[in-house]
Tab-separated table of C-alpha atoms and ligand atoms in Angstrom:
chain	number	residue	atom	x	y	z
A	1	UNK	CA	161.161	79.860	92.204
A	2	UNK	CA	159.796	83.160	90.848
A	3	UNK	CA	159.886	85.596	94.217
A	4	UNK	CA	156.612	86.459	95.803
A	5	UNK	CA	154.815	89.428	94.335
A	6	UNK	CA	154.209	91.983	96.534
A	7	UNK	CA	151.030	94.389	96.156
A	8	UNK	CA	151.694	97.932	96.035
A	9	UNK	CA	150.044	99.876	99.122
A	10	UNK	CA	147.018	100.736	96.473
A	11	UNK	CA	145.537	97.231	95.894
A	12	UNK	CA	146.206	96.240	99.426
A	13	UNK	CA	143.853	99.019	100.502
A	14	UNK	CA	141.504	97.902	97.629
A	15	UNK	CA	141.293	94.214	98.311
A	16	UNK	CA	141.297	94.877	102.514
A	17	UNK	CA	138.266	96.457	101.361
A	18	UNK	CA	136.846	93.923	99.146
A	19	UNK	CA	137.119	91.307	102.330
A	20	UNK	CA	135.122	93.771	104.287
A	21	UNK	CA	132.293	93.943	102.034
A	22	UNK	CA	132.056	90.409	101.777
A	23	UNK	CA	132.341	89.649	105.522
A	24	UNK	CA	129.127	92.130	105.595
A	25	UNK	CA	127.044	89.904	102.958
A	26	UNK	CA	127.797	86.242	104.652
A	27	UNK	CA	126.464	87.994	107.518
A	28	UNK	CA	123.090	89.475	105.741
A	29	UNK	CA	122.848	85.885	103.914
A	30	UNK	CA	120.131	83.080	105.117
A	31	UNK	CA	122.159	80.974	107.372
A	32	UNK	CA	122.133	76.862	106.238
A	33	UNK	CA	119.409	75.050	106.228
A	34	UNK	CA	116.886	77.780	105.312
A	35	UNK	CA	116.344	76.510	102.309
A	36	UNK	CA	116.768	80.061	100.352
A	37	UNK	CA	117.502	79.757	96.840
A	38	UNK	CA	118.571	82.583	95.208
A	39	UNK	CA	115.834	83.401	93.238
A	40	UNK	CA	113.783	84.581	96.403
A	41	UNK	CA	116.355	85.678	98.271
A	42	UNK	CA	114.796	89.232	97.898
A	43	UNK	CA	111.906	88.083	100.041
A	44	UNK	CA	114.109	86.665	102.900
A	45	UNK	CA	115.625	89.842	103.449
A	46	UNK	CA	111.663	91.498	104.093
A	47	UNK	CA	111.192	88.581	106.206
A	48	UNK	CA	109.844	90.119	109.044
A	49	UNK	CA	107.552	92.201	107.289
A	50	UNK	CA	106.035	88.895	105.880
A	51	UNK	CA	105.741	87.454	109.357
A	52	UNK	CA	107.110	89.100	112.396
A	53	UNK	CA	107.597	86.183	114.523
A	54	UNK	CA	109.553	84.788	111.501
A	55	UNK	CA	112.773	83.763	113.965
A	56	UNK	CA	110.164	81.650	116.403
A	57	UNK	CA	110.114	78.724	113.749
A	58	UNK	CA	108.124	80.319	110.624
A	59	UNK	CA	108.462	77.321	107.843
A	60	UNK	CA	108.311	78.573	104.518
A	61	UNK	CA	109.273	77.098	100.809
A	62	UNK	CA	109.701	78.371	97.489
A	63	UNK	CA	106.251	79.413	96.471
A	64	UNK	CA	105.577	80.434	100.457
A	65	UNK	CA	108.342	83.287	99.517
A	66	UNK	CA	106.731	84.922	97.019
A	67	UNK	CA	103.179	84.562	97.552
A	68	UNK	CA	102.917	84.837	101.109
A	69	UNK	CA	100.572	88.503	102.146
A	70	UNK	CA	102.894	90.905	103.992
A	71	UNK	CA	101.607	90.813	107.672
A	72	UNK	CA	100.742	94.265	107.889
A	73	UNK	CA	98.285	93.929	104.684
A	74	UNK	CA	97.058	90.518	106.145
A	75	UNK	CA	96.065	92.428	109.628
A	76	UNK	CA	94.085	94.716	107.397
A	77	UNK	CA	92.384	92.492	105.446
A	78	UNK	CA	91.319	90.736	108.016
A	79	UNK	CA	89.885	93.776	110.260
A	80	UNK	CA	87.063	93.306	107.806
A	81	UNK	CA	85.625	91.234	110.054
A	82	UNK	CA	82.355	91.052	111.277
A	83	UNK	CA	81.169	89.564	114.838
A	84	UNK	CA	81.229	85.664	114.538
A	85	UNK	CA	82.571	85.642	111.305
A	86	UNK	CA	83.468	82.087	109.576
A	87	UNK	CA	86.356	83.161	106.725
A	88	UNK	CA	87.051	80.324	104.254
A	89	UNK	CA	90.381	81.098	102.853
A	90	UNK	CA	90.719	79.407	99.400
A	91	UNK	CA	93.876	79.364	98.627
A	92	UNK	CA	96.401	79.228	102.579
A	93	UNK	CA	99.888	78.690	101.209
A	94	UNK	CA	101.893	78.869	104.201
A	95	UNK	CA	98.836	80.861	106.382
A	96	UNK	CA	99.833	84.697	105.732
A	97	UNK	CA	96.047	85.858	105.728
A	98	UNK	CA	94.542	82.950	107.734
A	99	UNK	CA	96.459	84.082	110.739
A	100	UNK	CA	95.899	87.457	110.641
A	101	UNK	CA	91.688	86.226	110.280
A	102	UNK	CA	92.224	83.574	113.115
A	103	UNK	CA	93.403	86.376	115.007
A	104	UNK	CA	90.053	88.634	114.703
A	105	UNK	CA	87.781	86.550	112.961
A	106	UNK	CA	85.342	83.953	114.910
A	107	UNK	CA	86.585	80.831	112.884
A	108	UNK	CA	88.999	80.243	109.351
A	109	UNK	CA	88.689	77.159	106.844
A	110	UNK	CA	91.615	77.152	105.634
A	111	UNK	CA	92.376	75.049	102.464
A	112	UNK	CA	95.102	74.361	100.098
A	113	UNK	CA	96.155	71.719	97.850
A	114	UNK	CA	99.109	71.235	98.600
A	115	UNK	CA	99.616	69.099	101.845
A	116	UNK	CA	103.279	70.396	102.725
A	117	UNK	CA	101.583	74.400	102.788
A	118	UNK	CA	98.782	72.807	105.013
A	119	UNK	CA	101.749	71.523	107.332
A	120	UNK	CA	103.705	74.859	107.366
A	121	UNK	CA	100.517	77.201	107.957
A	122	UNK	CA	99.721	74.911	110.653
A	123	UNK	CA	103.069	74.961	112.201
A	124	UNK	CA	103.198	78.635	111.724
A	125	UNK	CA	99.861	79.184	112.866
A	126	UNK	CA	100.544	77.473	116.214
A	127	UNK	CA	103.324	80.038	116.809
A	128	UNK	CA	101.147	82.728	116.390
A	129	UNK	CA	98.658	81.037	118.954
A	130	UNK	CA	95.983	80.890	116.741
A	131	UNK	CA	96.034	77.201	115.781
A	132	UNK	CA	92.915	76.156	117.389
A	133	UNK	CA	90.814	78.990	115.412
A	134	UNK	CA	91.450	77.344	112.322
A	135	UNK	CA	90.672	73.995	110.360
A	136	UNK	CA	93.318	73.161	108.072
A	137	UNK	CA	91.646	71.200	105.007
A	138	UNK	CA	93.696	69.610	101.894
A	139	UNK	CA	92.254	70.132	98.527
A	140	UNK	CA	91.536	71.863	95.224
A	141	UNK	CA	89.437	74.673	96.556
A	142	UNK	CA	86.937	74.342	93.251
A	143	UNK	CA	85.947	71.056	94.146
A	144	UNK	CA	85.297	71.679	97.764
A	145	UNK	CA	83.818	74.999	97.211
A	146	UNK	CA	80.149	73.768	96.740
A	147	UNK	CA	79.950	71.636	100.002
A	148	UNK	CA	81.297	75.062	102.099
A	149	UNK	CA	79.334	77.619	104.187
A	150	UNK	CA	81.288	80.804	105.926
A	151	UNK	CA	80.250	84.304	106.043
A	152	UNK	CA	83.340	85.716	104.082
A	153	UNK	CA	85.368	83.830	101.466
A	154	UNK	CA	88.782	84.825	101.015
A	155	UNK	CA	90.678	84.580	97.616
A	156	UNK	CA	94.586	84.820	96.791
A	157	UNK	CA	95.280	82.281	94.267
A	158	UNK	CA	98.425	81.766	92.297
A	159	UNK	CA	99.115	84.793	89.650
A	160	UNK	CA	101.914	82.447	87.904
A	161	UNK	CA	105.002	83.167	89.853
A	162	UNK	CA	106.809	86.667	90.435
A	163	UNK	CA	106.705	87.455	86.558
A	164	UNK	CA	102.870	88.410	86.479
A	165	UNK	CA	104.893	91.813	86.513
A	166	UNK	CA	106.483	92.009	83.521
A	167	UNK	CA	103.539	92.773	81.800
A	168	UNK	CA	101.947	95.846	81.515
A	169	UNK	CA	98.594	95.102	82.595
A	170	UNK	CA	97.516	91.596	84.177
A	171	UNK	CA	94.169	90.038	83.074
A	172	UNK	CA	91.679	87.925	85.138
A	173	UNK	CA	92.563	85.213	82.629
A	174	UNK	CA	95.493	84.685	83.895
A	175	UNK	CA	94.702	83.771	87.176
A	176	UNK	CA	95.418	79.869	88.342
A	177	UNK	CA	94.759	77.534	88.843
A	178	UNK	CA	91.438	78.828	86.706
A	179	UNK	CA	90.483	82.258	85.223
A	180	UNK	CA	89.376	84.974	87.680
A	181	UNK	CA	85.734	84.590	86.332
A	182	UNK	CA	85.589	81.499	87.450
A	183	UNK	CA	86.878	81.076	90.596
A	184	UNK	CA	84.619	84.565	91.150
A	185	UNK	CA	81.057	82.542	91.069
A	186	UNK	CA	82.813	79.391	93.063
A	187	UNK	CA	82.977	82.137	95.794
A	188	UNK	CA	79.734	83.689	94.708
A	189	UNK	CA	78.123	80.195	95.317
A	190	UNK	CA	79.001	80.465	99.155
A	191	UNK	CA	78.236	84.360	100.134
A	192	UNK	CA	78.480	87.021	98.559
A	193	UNK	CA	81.336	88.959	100.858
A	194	UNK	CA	84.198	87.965	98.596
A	195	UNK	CA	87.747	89.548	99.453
A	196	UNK	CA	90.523	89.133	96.835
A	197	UNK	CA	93.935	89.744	96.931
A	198	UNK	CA	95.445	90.452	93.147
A	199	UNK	CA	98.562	92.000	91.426
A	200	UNK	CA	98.991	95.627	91.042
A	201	UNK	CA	98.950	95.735	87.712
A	202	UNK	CA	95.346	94.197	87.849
A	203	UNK	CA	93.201	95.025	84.693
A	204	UNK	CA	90.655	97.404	87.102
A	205	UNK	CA	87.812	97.098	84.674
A	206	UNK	CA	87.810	93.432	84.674
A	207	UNK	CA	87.899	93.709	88.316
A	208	UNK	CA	84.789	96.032	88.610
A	209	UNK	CA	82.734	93.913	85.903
A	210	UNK	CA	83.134	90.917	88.897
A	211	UNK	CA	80.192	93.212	90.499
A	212	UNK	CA	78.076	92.954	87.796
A	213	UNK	CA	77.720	89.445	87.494
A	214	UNK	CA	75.007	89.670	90.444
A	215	UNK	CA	71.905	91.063	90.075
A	216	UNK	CA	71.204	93.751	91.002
A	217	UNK	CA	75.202	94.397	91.071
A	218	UNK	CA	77.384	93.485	94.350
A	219	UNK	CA	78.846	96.542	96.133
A	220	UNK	CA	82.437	96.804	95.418
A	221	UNK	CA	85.512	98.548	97.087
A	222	UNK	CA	89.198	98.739	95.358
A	223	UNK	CA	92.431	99.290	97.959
A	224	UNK	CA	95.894	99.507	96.817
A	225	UNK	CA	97.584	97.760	99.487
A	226	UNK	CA	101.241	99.926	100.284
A	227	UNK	CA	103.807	98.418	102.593
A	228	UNK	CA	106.706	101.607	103.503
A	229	UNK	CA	104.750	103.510	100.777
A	230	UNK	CA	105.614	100.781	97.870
A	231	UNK	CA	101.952	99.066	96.654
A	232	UNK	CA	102.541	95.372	97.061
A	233	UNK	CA	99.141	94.096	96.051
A	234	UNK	CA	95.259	95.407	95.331
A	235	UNK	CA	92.491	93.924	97.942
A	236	UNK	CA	89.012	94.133	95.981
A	237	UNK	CA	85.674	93.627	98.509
A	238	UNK	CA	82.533	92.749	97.644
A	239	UNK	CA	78.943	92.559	98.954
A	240	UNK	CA	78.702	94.007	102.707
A	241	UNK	CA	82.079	93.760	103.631
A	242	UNK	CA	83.156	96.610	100.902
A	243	UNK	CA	82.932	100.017	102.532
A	244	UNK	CA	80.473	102.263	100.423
B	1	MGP	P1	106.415	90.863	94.248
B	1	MGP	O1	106.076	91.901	93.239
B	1	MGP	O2	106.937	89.564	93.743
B	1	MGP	O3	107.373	91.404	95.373
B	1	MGP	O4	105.121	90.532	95.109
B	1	MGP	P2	108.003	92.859	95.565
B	1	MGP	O5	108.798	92.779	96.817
B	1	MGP	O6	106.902	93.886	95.526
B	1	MGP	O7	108.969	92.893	94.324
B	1	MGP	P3	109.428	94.068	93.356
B	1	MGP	O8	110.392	93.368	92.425
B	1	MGP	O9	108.221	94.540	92.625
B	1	MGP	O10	110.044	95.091	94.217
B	1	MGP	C1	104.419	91.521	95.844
B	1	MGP	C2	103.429	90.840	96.747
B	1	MGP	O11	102.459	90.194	95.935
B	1	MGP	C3	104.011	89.725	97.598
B	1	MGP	O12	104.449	90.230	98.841
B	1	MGP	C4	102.843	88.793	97.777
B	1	MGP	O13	102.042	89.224	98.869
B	1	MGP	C5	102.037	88.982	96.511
B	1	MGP	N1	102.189	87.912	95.532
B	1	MGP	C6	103.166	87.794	94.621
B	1	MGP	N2	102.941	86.687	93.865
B	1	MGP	C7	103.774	86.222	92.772
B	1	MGP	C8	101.772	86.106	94.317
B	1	MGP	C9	101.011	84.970	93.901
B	1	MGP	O14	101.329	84.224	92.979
B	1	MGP	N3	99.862	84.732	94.585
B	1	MGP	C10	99.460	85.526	95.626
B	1	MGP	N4	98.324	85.244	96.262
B	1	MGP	N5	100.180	86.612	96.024
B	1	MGP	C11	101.309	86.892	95.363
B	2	SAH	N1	97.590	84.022	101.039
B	2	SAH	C1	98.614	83.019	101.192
B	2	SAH	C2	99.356	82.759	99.881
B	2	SAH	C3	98.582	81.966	98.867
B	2	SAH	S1	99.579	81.432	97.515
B	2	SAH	C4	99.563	83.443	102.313
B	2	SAH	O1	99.487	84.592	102.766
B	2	SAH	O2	100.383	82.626	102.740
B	2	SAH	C5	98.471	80.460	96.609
B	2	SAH	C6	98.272	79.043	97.129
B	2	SAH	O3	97.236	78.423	96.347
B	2	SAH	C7	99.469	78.099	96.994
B	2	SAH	O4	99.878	77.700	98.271
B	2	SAH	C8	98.954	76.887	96.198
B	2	SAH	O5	99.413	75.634	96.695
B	2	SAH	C9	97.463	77.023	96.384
B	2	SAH	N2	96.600	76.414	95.343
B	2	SAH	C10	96.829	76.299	94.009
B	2	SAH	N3	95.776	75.709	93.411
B	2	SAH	C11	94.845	75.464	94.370
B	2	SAH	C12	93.531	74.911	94.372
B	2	SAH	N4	92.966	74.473	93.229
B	2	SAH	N5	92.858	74.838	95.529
B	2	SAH	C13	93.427	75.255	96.705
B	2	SAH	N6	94.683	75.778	96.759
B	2	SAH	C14	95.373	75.908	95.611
């Protein structure tokens, strides 16, 4: 039998240091059963900005990841608020905004179309103590759009997964599960104090001709939404809730 190889002092130093480093990242990695998959495990680690109480039983999945609004931005969002406010937020995913409006708003309708989102923003809505503010509805937000009243109508639809960055500038076309024109007037239909949440690399003129399809035009505000001084997202009011 060939004798056992012995490393010289040098790689011993180098591979005690290699175990080290990976000790550190099995320790930074989602522990089992958080159902991380790699692709958003970029998101896990900013978990708590996402939700703060994330380690009281936040439920989350795939699409929850990366489309759920920071907590900080949510909370800011929502401070548009006027007294007695109903908010009907179009598009819940896993409750990000509706919280944040349960929390200073009079009353959320919160809808999505998926039923397993409905389930987690509930679940994650009762930790924040909010659940009773809020009725959870399950459906496509177009067709349940004309039947709605609220006060404010709150819009962060799908932008087609993380890659609406790659390109340069994002259109209102490209919005899902219909173009940003569109689901525009569905709001329009209910009040005219429309908040939506869109990429940063929103075309800005699209965004501004929104106002013009009311006559005479709706009062608009643009905010770049920053998170540790990185922009995460644009919020775009309309009607009275934009500042002038
Ligand atoms: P991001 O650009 O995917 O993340 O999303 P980040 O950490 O800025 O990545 P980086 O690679 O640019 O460093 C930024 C924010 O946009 C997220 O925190 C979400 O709030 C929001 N967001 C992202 N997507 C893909 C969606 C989406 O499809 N719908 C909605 N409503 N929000 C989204
Ligand atoms: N603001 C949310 C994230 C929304 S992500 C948060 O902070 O958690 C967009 C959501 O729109 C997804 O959960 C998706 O299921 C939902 N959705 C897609 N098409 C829809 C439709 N036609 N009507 C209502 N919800 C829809």
């Amino acid at each position: 039998m060939a004798p056992k190889r012995r490393r010289s002092r040098k790689r011993r130093k180098l591979f005690k240091r290699r175990v080290k480093v990976k000790a550190v990242r099995v320790a930074e990695e989602p522990g089992d059963g958080e159902g991380v998959s790699p692709m958003v495990e970029k998101y896990w680690l900013q978990r708590f900005n996402l939700f703060s109480k994330y380690d009281e039983g936040i439920k989350m999945d795939e699409e929850g990841w990366f489309s759920v609004t920071p907590e900080e931005i949510a909370a800011r969002q929502a401070d548009r608020c006027f007294g007695g406010a109903v908010v009907i937020d179009g598009f819940t995913g896993v409750g990000g905004n509706a919280i944040q409006f349960a929390a200073k708003c009079n009353h959320v309708i919160a809808i999505d179309i998926d039923p397993k989102k409905i389930e987690m923003a509930r679940n994650n809505a009762r930790i924040y103590g909010v659940e009773e503010y809020i009725d959870f509805l399950t459906g496509d937000f177009f067709q349940l759009a004309p039947f709605l009243k609220g006060d404010i109508v709150f819009l962060s639809p799908p932008w087609g997964g993380p890659t609406y960055k790659l390109r340069s500038t994002y259109t209102l076309e490209l919005l899902k599960p219909k173009d940003g024109y569109s689901l525009f007037q569905a709001a329009q239909n209910i009040t005219p104090n429309i908040m939506m949440y869109l990429p940063r690399n929103v075309d800005l003129l699209q965004v501004e001709q929104l106002s013009w399809l009311s006559s005479p035009p709706l009062q608009i505000q643009i905010e770049e939404n920053t998170l540790h001084g990185y922009v995460k997202g644009i919020t775009v009011y309309f009607g009275d809730i934009a500042s002038p």
